[in-house]
Tab-separated table of C-alpha atoms in Angstrom:
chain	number	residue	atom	x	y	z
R	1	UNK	CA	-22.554	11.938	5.113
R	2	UNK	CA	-23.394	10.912	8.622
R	3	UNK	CA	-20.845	8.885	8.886
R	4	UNK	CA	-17.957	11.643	7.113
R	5	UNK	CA	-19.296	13.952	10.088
R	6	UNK	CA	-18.720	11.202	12.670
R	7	UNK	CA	-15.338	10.514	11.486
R	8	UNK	CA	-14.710	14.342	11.650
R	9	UNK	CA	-16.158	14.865	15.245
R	10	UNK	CA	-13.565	11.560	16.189
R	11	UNK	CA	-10.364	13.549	14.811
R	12	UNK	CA	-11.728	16.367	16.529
R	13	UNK	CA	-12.077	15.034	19.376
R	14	UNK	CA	-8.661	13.129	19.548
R	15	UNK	CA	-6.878	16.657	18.700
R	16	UNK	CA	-8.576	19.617	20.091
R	17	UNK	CA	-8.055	19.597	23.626
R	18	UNK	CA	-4.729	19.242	23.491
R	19	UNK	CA	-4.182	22.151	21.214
R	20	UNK	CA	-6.738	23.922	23.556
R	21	UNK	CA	-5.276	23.275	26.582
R	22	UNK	CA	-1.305	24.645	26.240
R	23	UNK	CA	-0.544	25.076	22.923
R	24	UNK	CA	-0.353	28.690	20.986
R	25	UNK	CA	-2.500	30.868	18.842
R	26	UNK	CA	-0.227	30.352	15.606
R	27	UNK	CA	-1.445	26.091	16.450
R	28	UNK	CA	-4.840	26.393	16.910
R	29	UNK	CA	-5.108	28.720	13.771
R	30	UNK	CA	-2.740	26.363	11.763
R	31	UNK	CA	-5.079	23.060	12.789
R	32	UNK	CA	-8.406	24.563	12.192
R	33	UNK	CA	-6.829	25.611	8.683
R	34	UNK	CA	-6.109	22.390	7.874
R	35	UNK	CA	-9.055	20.533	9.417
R	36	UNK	CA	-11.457	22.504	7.387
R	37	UNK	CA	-9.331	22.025	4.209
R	38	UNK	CA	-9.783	18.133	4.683
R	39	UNK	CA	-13.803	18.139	5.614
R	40	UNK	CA	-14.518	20.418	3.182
R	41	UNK	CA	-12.414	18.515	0.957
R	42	UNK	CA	-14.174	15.201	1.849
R	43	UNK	CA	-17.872	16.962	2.080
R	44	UNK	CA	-17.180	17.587	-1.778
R	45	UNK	CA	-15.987	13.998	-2.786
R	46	UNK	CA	-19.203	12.539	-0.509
R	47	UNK	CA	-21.295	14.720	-2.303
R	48	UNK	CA	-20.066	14.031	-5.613
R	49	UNK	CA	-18.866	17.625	-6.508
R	50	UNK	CA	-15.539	17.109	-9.090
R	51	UNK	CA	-12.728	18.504	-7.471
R	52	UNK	CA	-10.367	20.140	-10.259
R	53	UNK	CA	-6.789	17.706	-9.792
R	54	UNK	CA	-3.721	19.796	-9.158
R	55	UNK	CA	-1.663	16.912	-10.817
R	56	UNK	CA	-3.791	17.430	-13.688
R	57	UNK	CA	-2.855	20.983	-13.713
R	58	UNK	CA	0.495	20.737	-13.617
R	59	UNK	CA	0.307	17.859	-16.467
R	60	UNK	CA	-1.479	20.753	-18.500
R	61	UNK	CA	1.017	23.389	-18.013
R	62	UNK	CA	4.002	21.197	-18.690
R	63	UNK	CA	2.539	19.242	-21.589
R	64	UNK	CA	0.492	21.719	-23.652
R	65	UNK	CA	1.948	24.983	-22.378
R	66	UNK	CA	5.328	24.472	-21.994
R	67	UNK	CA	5.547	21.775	-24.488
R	68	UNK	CA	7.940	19.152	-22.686
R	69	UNK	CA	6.716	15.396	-23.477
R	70	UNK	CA	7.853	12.289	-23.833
R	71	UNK	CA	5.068	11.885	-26.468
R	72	UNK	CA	5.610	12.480	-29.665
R	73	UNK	CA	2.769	14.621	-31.314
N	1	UNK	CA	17.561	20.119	15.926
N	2	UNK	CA	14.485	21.011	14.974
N	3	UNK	CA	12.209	22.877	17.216
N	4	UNK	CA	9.300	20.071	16.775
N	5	UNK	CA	10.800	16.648	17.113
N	6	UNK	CA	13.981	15.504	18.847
N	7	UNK	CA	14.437	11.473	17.396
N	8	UNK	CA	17.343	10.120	16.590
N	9	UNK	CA	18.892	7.169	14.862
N	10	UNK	CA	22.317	6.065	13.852
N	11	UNK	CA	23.254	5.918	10.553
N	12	UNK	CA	23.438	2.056	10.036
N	13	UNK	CA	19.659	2.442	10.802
N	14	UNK	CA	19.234	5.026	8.261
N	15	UNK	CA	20.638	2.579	5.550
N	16	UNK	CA	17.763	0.565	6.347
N	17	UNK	CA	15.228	3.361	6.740
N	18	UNK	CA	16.317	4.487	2.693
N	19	UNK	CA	16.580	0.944	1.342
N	20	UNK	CA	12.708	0.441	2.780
N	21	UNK	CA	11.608	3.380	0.945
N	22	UNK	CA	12.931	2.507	-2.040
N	23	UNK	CA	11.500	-1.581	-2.237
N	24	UNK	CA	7.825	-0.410	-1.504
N	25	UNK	CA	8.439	0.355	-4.872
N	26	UNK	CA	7.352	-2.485	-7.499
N	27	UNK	CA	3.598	-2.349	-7.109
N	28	UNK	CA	4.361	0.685	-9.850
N	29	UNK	CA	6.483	-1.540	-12.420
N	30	UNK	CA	4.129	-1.211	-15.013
N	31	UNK	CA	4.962	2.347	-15.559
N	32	UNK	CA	8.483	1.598	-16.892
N	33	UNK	CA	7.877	-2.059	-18.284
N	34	UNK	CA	5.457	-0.282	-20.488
N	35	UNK	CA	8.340	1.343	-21.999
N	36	UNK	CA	11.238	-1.207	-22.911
N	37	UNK	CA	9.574	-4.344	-21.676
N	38	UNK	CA	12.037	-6.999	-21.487
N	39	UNK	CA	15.461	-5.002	-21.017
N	40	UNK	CA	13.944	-3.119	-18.123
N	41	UNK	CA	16.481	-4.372	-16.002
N	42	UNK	CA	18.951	-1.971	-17.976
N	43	UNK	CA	17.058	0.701	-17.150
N	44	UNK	CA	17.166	0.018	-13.528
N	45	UNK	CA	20.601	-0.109	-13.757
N	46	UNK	CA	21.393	3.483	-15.541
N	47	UNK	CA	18.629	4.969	-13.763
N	48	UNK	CA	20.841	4.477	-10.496
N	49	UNK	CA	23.522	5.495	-12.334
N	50	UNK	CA	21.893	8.769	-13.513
N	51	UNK	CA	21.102	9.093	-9.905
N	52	UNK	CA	24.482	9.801	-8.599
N	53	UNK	CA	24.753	12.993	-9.576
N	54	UNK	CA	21.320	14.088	-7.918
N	55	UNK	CA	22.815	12.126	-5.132
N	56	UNK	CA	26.030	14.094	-4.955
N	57	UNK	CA	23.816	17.321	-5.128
N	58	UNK	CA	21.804	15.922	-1.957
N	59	UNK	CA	25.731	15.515	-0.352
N	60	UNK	CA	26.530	19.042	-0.970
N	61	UNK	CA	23.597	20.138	0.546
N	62	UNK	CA	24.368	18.213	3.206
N	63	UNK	CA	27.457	19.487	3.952
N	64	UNK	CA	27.135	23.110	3.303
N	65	UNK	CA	24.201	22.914	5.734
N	66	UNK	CA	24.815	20.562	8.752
N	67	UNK	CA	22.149	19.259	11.192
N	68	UNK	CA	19.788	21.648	9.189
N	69	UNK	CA	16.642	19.958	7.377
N	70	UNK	CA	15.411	20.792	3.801
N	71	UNK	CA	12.911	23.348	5.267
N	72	UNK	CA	15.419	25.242	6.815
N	73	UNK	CA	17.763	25.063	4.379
N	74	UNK	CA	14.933	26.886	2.448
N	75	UNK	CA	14.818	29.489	5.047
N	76	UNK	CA	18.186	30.047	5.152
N	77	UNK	CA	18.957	30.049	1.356
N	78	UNK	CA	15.717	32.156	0.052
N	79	UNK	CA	14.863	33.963	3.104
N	80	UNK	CA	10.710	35.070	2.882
N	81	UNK	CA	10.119	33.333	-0.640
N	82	UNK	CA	11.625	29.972	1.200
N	83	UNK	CA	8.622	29.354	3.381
N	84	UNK	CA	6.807	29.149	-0.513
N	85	UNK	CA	9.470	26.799	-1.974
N	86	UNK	CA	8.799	24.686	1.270
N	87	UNK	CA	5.129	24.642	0.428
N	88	UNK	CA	5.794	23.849	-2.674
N	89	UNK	CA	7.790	20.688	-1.487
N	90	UNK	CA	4.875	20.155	0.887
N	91	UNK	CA	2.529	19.781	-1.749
N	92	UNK	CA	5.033	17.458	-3.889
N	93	UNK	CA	4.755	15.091	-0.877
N	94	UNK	CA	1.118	15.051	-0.977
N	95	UNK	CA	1.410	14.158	-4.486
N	96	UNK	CA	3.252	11.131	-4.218
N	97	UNK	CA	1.952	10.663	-0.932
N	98	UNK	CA	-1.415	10.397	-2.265
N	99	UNK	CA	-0.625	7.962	-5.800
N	100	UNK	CA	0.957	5.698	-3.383
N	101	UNK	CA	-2.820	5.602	-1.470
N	102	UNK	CA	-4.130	5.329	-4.898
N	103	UNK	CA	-2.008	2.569	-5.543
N	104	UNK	CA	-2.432	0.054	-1.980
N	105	UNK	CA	-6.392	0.889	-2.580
N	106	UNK	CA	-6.709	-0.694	-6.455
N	107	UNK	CA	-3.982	-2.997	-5.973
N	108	UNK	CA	-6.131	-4.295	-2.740
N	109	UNK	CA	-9.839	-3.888	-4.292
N	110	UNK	CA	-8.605	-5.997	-7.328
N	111	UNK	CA	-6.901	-8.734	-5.900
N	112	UNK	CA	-7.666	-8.977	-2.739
N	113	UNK	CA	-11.168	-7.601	-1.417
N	114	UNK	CA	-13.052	-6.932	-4.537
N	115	UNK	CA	-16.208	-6.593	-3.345
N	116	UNK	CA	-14.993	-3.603	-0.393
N	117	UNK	CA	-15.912	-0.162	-1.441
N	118	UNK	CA	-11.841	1.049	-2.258
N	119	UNK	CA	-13.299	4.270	0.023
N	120	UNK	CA	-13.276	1.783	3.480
N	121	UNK	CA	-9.804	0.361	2.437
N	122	UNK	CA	-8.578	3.617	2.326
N	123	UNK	CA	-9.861	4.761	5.211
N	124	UNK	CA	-8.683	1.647	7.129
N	125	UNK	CA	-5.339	1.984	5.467
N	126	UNK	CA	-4.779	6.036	6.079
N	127	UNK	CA	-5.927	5.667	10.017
N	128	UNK	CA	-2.951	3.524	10.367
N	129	UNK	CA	-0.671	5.292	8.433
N	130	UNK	CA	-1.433	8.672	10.258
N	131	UNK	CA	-1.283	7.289	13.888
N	132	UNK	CA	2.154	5.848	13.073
N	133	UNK	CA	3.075	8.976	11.756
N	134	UNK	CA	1.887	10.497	14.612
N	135	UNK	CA	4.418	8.908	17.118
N	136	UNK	CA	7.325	10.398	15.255
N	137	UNK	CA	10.114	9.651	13.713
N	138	UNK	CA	12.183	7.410	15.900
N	139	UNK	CA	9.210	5.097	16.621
N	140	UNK	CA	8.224	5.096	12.573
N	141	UNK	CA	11.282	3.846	11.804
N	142	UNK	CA	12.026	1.550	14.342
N	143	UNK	CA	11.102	-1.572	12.303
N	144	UNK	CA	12.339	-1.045	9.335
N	145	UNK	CA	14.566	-3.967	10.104
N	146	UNK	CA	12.125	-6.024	10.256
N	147	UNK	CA	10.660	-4.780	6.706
N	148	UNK	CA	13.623	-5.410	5.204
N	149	UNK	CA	14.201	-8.881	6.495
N	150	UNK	CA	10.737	-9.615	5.234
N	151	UNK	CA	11.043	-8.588	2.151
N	152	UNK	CA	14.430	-9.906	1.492
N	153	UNK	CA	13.317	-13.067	2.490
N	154	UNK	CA	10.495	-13.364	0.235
N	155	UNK	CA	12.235	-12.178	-2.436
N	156	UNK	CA	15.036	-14.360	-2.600
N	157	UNK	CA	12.490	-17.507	-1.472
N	158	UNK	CA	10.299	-16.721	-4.712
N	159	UNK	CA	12.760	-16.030	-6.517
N	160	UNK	CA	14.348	-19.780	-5.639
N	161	UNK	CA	11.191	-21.375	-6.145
N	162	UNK	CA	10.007	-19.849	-9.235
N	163	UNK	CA	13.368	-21.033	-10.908
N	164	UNK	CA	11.557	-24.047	-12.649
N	165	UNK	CA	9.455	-21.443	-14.262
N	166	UNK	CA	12.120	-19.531	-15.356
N	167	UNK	CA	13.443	-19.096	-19.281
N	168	UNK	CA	16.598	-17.926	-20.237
N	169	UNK	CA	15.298	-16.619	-23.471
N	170	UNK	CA	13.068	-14.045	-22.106
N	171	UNK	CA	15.707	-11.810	-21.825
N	172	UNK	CA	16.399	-11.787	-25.694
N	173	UNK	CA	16.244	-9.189	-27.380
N	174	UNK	CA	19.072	-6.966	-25.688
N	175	UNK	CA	19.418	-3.382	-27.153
N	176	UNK	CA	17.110	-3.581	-29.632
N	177	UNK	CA	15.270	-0.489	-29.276
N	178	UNK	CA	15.840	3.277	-29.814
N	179	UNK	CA	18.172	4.851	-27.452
N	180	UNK	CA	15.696	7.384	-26.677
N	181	UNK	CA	13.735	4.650	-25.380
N	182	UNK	CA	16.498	3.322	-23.068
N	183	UNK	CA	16.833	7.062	-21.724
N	184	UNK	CA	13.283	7.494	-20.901
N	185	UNK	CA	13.077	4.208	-18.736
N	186	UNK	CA	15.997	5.321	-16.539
N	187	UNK	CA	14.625	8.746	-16.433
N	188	UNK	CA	11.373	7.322	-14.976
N	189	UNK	CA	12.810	4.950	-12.640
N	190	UNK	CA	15.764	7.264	-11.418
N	191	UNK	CA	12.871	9.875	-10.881
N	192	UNK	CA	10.091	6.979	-9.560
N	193	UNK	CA	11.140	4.072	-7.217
N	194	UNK	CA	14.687	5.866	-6.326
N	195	UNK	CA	14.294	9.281	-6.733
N	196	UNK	CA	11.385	9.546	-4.125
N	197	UNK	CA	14.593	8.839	-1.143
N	198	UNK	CA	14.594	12.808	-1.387
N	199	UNK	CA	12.227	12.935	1.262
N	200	UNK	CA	15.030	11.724	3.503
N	201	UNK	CA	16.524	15.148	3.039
N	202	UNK	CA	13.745	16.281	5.930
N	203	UNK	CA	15.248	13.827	8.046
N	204	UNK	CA	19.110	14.519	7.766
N	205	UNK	CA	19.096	16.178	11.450
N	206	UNK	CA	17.769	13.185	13.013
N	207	UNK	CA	20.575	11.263	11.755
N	208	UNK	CA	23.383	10.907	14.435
N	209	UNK	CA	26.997	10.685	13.140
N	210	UNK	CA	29.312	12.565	11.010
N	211	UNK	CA	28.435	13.692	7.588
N	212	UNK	CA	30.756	11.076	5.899
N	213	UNK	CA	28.874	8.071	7.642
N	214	UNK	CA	25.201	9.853	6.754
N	215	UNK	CA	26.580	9.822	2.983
N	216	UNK	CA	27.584	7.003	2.845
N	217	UNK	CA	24.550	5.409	4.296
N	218	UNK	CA	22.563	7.659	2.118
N	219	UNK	CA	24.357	5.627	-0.884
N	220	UNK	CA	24.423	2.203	1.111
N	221	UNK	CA	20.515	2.634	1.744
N	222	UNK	CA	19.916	3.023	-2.316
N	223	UNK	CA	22.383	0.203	-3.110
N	224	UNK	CA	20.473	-1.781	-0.930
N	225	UNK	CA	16.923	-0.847	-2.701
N	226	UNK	CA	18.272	-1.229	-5.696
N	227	UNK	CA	19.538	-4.384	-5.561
N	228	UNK	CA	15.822	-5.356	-4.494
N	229	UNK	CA	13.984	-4.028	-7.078
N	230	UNK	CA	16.599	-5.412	-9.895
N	231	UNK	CA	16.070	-8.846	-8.261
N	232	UNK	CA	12.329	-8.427	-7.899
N	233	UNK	CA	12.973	-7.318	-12.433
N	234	UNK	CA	14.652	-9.624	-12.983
N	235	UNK	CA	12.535	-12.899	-11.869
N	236	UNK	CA	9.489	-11.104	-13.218
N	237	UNK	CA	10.932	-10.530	-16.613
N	238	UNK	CA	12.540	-14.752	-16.294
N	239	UNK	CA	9.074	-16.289	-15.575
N	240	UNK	CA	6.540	-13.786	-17.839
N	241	UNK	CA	8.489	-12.927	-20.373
N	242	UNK	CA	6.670	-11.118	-23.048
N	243	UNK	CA	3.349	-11.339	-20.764
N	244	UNK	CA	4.832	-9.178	-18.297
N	245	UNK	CA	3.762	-5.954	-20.475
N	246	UNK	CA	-0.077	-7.234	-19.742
N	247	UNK	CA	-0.192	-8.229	-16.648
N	248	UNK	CA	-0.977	-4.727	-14.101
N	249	UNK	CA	0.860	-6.162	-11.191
N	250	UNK	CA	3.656	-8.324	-12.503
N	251	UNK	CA	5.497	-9.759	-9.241
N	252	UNK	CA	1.898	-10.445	-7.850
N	253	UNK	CA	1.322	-12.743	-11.384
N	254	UNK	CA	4.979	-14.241	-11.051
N	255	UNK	CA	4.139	-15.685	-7.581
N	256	UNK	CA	0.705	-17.137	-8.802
N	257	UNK	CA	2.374	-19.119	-11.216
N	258	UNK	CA	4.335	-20.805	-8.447
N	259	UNK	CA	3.253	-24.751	-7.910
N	260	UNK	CA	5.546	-26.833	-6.137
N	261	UNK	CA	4.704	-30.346	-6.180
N	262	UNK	CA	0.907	-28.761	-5.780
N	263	UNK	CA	1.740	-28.054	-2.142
N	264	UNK	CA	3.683	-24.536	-2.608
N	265	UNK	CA	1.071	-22.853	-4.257
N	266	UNK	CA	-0.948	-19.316	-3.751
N	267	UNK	CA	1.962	-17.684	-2.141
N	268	UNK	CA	0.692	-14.252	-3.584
N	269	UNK	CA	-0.516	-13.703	-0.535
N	270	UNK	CA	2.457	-13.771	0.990
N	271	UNK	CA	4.031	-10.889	-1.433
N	272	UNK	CA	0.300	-8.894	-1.290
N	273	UNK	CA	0.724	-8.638	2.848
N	274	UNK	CA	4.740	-7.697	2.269
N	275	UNK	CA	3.917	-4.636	-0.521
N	276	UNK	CA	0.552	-3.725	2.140
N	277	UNK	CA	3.603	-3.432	4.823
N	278	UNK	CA	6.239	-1.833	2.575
N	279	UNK	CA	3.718	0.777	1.381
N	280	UNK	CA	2.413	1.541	4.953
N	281	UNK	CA	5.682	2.578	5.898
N	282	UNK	CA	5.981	4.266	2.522
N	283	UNK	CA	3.010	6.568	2.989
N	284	UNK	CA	3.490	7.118	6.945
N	285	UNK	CA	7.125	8.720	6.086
N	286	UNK	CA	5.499	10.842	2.998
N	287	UNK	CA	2.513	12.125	5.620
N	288	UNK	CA	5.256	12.474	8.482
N	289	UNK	CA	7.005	14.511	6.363
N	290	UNK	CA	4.457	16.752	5.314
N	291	UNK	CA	2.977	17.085	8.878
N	292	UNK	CA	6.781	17.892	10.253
N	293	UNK	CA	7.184	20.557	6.705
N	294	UNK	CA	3.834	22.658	7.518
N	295	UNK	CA	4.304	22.395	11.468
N	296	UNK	CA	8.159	23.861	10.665
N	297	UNK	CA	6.555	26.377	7.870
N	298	UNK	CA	4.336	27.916	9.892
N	299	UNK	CA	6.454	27.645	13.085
N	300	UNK	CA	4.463	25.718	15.382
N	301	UNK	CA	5.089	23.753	18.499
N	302	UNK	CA	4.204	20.556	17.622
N	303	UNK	CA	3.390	18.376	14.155
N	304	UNK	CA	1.598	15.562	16.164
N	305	UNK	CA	-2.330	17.220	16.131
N	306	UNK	CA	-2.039	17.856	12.152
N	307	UNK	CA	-1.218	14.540	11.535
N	308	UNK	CA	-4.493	12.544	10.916
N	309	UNK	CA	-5.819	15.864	9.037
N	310	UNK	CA	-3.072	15.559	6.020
N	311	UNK	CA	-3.469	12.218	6.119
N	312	UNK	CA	-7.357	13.066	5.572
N	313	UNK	CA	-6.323	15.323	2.900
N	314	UNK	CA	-3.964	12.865	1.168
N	315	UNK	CA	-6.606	10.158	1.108
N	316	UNK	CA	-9.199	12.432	-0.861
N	317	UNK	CA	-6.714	14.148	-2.720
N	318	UNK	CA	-6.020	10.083	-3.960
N	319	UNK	CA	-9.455	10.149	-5.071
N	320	UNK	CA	-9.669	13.044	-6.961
N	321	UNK	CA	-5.416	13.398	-8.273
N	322	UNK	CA	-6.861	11.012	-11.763
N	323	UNK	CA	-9.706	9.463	-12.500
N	324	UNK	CA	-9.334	6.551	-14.373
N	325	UNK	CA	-6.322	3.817	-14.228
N	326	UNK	CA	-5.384	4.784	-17.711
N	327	UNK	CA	-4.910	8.193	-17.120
N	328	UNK	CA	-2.129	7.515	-13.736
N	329	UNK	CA	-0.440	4.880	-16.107
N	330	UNK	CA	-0.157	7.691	-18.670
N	331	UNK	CA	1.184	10.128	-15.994
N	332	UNK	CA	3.526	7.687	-14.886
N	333	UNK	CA	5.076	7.057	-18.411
N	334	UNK	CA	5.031	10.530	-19.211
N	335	UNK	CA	4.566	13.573	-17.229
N	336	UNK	CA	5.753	11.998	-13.820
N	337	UNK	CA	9.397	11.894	-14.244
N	338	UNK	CA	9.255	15.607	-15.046
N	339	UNK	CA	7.122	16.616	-12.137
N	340	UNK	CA	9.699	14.585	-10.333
N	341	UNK	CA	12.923	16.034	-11.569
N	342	UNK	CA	11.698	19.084	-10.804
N	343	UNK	CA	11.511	18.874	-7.665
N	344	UNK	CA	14.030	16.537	-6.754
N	345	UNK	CA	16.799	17.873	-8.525
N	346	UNK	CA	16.346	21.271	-9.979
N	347	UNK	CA	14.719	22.810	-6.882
N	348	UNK	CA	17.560	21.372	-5.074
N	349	UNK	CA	20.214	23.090	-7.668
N	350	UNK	CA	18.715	26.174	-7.455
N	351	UNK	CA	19.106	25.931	-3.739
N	352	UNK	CA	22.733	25.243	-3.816
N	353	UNK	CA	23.231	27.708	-6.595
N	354	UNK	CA	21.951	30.127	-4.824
N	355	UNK	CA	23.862	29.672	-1.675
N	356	UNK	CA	26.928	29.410	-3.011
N	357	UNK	CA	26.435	33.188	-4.575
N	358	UNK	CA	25.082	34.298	-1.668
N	359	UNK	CA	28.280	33.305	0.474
N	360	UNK	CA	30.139	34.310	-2.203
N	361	UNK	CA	29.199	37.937	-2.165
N	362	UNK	CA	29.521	37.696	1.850
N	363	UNK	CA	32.820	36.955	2.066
């Protein structure tokens, strides 16, 4: 947990101030988008919370909805 | 050019830069072996060949679209809805971005480090992935040379050394199984180990030259890779023979079994540091490419600052994408091709399809 922070505060700190410093509003929106995707991403998996698979999904959809397989049933 | 990044390379380089791609591959041979075991090598062989037409598609886009990149061809083609097909793309990468993670971390915390939580090897291994991919595109690939003379060299050294071990025999059987069989082989490995050079299709306006020479090195580059991985086949299938269904990592088992004279012995190591160096270039190029997609999606200045956060979001998303071994090996036989095809070729025909119509009712 600590540690997940500290990593966090590291990427952070490597790049942030360049965003800060001359970059534009559509940049510093698009980064803190995607930082906060990945630590709340990786606050889940530390904490053990099961994170639904997107791969899974799509397995679902294409196997059992949409019936394509390799498999026969 | 695009806006974010202004590499280049010539084309002879990009030969190298697709043949890389595609020999970071056989770390995932179990998926097809499972299949048709033995005549696998056939598989690799019409899987290419299946390939050619996807390949020709990739050519057309090519030339109906020069010095543009996939993204923009999306932009250009589907107008609003394209910046959603790029996401969609975006999110493909990630995919395979993220197995291949999956993939260095158990193939490392079984054979190599066992007792390292796999979360520290991935960490160690995504840091360096994302600061390479951070430097661009011209510095990623700049030793991709060097890769490839690795490789090659251990492959054809192994290959001569394990030649003792080596029976003719384990090649028998030849076409003895269903057809069906034969056709879902090639469809995973045309989708799999060569079907992932799509990605280069981000990269097309980095490539200096005229579209003839980036085709043909687009071909070249796959010849090349395949060549590698049928070598790589077929000295795995020689030396295991029927065993090479059990074993998870096949080439890594074929190299244990080498003992020359007791002195040339425990070269796995050797191949375990060359597939750790094939896949780190592997999974730089697939977060490079999804830092350079979103930064062009969303119209940004720069892709550099994203970089280590989709590489963050790869790495869990290789935690979470399946949970047990069995399930990715099923997903591999089975569902992966599919997700694959869709994206790599009927995405792409729909793209082309569409922009023929669309310059159709122009003129």
């Amino acid at each position: 947990m600590i540690l997940l922070v500290l990593i966090f505060i590291i990427i952070a700190a490597i790049d942030l101030p360049p965003i800060l410093k001359k970059r534009g509003r559509a940049d510093v929106i698009a980064f803190s988008v995607i930082y906060s995707m990945a630590f709340i991403l990786s606050l889940l998996f530390v904490l053990d919370i099961k994170i639904p698979s997107p791969a899974k999904g799509f397995v679902f959809i294409v196997r059992d909805v949409l019936g394509i397989s390799y498999k026969k049933h | 050019m695009i806006r974010q990044e202004k590499g280049s390379i010539t084309p002879n380089h990009f030969i190298f830069c697709v043949a890389c791609f595609i020999l970071s591959s056989p770390l995932v041979q179990a998926f097809y072996i499972s299949i048709i075991k033995q005549e696998s090598w056939i598989a690799i062989i019409a899987g290419f060949l299946a390939f050619i037409p996807v390949l020709l598609l990739y050519f057309s886009l090519i030339k109906s679209f020069p010095q543009k990149n996939l993204i923009q061809i999306n932009d250009l083609v589907f107008g609003k809805t394209g910046k959603a097909v790029s996401l969609l793309y975006i999110w493909f990468f990630l995919t395979i971005g993220s197995l291949n993670i999956r993939d260095v971390v158990s193939f490392v915390s079984i054979n190599i480090l066992p007792e390292t939580p796999p979360v520290v090897i991935g960490i160690t291994f995504i840091a360096v992935c994302a600061w390479s991919a951070r430097s661009g595109f011209e510095t990623l690939v700049r030793h991709v040379m060097f890769f490839i003379f690795i490789s090659f060299l251990l492959i054809i050294s192994s290959t001569l050394i394990s030649i003792n071990n080596m029976n003719m025999e384990n090649l028998l059987p030849v076409f003895s199984q269903e057809f069906a069989e034969y056709a879902r082989a090639s469809h995973v490995v045309a989708a799999i180990p060569i079907g992932e050079i799509f990605i280069f299709l981000l990269f097309i306006p980095f490539v200096t030259g005229k579209h003839a020479d980036i085709k043909k090195a687009y071909f070249f580059g796959a010849l090349i890779g395949l060549a590698g991985i049928l070598i790589i086949f077929l000295r795995d299938i020689l030396v295991l023979g029927d065993a090479i269904t059990i074993a998870q990592y096949p080439s890594f088992e074929t190299q244990r079994l080498i003992d020359v004279e007791e002195f040339f012995t425990r070269l796995e190591i050797f191949y375990a540091l060359a597939i750790i160096i094939m896949l780190f270039y592997k999974t730089s190029v697939i977060i490079y490419a999804a830092s350079l997609g979103i930064s062009q999606v969303f119209n940004l200045s720069g892709f550099k600052h994203i970089t280590i956060s989709i590489g963050a979001i790869a790495l869990i998303y290789s935690f979470f994408v399946f949970e047990t071994t069995a399930e990715n090996l099923e997903w591999g036989v089975d569902t992966a091709s599919i997700f694959s095809t869709l994206f790599q070729a009927v995405i792409p025909a729909i793209t082309i399809i569409v922009a023929k119509i669309i310059k159709r009712s122009g003129a």
